[in-house]
mmCIF file of C-alpha atoms in Angstrom:
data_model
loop_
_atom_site.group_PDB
_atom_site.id
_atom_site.type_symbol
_atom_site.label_atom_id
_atom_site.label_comp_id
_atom_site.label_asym_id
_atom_site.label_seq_id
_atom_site.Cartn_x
_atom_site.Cartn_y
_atom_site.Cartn_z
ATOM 1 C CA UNK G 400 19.052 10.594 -6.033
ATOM 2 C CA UNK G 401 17.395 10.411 -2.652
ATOM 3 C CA UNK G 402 13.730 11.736 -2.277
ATOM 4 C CA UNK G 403 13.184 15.176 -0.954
ATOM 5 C CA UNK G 404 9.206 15.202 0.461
ATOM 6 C CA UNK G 405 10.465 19.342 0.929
ATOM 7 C CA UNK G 406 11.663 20.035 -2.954
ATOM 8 C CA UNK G 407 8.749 17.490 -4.669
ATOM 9 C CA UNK G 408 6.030 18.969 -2.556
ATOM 10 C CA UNK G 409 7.241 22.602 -3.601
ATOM 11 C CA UNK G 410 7.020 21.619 -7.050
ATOM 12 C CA UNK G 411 3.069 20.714 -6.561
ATOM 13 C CA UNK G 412 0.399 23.195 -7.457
ATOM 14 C CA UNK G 413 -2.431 24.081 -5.686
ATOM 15 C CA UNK G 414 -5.472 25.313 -8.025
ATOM 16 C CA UNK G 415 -8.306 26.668 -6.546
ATOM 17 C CA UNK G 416 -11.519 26.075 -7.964
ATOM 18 C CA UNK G 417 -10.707 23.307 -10.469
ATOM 19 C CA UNK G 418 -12.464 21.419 -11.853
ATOM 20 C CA UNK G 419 -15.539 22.945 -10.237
ATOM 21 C CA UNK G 420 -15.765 25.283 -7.192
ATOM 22 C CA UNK G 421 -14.996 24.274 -3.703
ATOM 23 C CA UNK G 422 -12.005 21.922 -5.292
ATOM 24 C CA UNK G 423 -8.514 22.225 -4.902
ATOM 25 C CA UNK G 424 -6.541 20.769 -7.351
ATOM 26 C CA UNK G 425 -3.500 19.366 -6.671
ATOM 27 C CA UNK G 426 -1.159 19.682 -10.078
ATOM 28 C CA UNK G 427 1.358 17.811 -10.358
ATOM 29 C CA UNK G 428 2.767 19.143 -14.335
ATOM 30 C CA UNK G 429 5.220 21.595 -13.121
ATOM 31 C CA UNK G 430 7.326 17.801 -11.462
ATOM 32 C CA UNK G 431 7.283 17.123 -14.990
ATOM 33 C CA UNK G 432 8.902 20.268 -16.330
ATOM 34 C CA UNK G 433 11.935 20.106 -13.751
ATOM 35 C CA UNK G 434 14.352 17.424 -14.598
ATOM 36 C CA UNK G 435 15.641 17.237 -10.919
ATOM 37 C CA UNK G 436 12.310 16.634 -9.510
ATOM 38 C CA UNK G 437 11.059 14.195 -12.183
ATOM 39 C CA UNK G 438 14.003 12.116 -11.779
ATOM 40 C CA UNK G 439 13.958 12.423 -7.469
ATOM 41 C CA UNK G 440 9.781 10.749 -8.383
ATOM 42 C CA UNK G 441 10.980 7.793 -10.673
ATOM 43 C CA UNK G 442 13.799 7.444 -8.402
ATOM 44 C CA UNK G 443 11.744 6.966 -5.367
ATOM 45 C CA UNK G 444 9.622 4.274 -6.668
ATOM 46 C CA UNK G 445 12.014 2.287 -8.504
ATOM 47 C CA UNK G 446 14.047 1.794 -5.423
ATOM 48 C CA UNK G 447 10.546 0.854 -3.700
ATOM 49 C CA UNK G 448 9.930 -1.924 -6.181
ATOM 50 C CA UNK G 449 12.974 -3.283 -7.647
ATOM 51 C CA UNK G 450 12.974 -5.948 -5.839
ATOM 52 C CA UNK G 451 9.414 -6.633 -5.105
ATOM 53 C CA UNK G 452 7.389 -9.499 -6.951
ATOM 54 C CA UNK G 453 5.098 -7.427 -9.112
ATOM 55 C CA UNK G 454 4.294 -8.411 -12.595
ATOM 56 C CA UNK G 455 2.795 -5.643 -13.807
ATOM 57 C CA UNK G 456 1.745 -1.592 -13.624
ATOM 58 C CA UNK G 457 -1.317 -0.450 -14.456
ATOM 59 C CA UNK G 458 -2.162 2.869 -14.539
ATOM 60 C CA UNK G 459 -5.052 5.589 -14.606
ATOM 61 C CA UNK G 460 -5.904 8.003 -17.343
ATOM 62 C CA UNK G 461 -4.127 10.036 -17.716
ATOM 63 C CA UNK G 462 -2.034 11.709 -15.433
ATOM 64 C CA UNK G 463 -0.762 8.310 -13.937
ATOM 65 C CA UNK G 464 0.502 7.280 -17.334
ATOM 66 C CA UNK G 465 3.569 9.833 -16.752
ATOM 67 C CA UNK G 466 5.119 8.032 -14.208
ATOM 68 C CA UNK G 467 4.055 4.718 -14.487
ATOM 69 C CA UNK G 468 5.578 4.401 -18.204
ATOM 70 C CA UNK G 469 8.758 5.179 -16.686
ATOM 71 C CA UNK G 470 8.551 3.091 -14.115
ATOM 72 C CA UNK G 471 7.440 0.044 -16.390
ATOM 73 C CA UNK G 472 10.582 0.949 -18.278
ATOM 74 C CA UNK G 473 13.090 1.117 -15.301
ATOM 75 C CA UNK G 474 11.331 -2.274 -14.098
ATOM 76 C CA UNK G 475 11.197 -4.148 -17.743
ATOM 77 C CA UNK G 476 7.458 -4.906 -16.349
ATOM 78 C CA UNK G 477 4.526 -4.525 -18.855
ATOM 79 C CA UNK G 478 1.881 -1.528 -18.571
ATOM 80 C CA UNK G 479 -1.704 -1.611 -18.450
ATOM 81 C CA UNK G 480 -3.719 1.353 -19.380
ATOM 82 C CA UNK G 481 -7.038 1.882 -17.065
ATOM 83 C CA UNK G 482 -8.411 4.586 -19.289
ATOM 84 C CA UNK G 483 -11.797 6.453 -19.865
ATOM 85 C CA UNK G 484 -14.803 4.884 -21.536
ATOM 86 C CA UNK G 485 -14.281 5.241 -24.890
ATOM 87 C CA UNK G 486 -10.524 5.653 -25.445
ATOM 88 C CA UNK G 487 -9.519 1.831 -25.782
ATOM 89 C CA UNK G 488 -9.265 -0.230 -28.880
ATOM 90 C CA UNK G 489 -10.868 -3.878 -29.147
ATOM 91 C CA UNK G 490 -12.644 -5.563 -26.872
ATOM 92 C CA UNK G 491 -13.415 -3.589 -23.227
ATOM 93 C CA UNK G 492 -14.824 -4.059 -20.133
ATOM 94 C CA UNK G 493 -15.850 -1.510 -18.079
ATOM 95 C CA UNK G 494 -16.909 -0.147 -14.196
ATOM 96 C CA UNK G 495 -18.789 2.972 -13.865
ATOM 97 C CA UNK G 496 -17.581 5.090 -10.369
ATOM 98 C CA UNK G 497 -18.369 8.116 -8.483
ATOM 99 C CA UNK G 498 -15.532 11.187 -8.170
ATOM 100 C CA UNK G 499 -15.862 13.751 -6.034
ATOM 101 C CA UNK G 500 -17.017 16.012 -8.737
ATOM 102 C CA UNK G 501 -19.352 13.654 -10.797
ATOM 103 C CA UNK G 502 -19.328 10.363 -11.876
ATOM 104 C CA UNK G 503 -17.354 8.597 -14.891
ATOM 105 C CA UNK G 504 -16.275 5.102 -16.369
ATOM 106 C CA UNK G 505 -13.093 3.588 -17.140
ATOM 107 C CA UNK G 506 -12.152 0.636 -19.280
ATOM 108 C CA UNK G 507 -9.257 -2.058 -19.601
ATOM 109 C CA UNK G 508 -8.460 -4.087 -22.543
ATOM 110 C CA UNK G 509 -10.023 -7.960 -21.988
ATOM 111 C CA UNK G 510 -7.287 -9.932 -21.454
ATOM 112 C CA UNK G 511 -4.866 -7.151 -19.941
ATOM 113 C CA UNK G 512 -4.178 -9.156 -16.826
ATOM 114 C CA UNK G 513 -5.030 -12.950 -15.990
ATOM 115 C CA UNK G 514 -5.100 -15.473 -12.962
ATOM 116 C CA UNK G 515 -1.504 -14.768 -10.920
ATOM 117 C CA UNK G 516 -0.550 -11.440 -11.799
ATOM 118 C CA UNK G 517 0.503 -9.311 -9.258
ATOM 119 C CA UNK G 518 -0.191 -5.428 -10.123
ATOM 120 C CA UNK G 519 1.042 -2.808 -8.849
ATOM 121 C CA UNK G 520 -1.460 0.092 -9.534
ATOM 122 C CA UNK G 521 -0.674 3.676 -10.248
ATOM 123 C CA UNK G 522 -2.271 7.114 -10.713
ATOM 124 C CA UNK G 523 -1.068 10.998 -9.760
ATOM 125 C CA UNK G 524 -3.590 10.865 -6.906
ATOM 126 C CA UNK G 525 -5.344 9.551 -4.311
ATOM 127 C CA UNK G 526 -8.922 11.692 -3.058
ATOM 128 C CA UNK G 527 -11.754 9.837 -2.300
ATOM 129 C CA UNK G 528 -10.760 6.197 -3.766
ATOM 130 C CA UNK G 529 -13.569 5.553 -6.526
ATOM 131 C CA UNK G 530 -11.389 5.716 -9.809
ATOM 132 C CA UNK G 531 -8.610 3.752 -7.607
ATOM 133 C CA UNK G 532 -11.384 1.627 -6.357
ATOM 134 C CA UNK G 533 -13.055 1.355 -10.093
ATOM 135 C CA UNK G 534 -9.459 -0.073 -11.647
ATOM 136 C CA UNK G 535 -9.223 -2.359 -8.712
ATOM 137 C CA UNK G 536 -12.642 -3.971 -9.995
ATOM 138 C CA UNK G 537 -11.598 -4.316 -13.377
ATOM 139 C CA UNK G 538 -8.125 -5.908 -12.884
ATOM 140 C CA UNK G 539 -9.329 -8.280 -10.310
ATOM 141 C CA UNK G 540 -12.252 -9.187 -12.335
ATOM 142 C CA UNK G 541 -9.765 -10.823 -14.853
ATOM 143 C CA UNK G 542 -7.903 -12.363 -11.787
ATOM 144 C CA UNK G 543 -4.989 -10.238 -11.071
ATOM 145 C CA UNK G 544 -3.757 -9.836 -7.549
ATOM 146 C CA UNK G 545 -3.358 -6.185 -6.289
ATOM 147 C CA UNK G 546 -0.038 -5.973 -4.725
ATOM 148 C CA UNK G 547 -0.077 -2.060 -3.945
ATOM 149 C CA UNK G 548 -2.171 1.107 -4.881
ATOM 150 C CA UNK G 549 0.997 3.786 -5.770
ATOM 151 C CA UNK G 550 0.466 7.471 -5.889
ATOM 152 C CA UNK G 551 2.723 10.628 -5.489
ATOM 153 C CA UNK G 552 -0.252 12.675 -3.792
ATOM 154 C CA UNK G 553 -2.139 10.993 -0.818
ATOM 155 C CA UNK G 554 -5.623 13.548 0.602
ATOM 156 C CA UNK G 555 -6.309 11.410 3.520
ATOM 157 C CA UNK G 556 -8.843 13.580 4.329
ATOM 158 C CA UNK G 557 -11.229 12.827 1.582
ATOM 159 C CA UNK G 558 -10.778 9.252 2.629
ATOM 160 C CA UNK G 559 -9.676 7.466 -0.245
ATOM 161 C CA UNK G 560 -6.314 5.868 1.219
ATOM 162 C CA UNK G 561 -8.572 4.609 4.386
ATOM 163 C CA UNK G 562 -11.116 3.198 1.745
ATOM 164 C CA UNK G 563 -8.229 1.108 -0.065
ATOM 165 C CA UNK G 564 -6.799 -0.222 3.261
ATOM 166 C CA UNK G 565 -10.258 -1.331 4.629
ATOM 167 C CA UNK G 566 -10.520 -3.336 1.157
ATOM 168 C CA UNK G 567 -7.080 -4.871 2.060
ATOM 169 C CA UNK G 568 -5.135 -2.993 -0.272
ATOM 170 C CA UNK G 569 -1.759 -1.417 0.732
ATOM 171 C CA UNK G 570 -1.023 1.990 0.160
ATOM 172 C CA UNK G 571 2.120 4.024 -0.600
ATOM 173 C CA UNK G 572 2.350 8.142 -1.545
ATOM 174 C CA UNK G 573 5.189 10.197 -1.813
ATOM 175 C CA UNK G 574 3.570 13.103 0.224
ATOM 176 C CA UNK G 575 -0.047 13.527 1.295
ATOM 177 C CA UNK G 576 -1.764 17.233 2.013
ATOM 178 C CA UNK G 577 -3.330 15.959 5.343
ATOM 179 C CA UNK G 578 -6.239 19.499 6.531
ATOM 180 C CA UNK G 579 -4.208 21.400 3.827
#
């Protein structure tokens, strides 16, 4: 099915407000509820990396687990889960990060990634870069090799996408909301 940036982005919700006032939330649920759009989403990025040399996904809790478990399926490539502090079994490590409402933690399993992998990371959305930025820590910590940050939503304007690219790390969206 070829990718429609007109049908996906009509499927995207804009919440005002959420989580704190002066944000607007960009939901992506209702893709998940429409069969047509869901499958025009996994479609788009398994044609973008079929062929490519990554090793594995990783993802961010939690709405980046949606996709990226599909996508690890269509691409017979193990997942990683990049999840909040406190939600992993066994041993952890863990990088504290600023969002653009607060500040949080995530976590990855010790031994998730090693030396030579080449990761392909995804999550629902890119804002200002610090949980993208935060997973990049952990998984290169352990030596993995970002190959790509992967996202359906860009907001260039909160700068996260420019943040990534200064660190050397290429970026792909679906659609951005550029002064939206």
């Amino acid at each position: 099915m070829l990718y429609d940036d007109f049908y996906v982005k009509s499927l995207i919700q804009t919440i005002e407000d959420w989580p704190k006032q002066g944000i607007s939330f960009r939901d992506i649920t209702p893709i998940f509820s429409d069969p047509k759009g869901m499958r025009m989403v996994v479609d788009a990025y398994v044609h973008r990396y079929i062929a490519s040399d990554i090793t594995h996904i990783a993802c961010i809790d939690a709405r980046g687990f949606l996709i990226a478990a599909v996508l690890a399926y269509e691409l017979q490539k193990p997942l990683i889960l990049v999840r909040k502090k406190g939600k992993l079994p066994g041993k952890t490590i863990s990088q504290k990060y600023a969002l653009e409402y607060g500040e949080a933690e995530l976590e990855i399993q010790e031994g998730a990634v090693k030396a030579g992998d080449e990761v392909l990371l995804f999550d629902d959305l890119i804002a200002t870069g610090g949980t993208l930025l935060a997973a990049i820590k952990l998984l290169t910590n352990q030596g993995a090799n970002i190959k790509e940050v992967a996202a359906i939503i860009d907001l260039p304007d909160l700068g996260g996408s420019q943040k990534l690219r200064d660190n050397d790390i290429p970026v792909f969206s679906l659609c951005a909301y550029d002064g939206e």
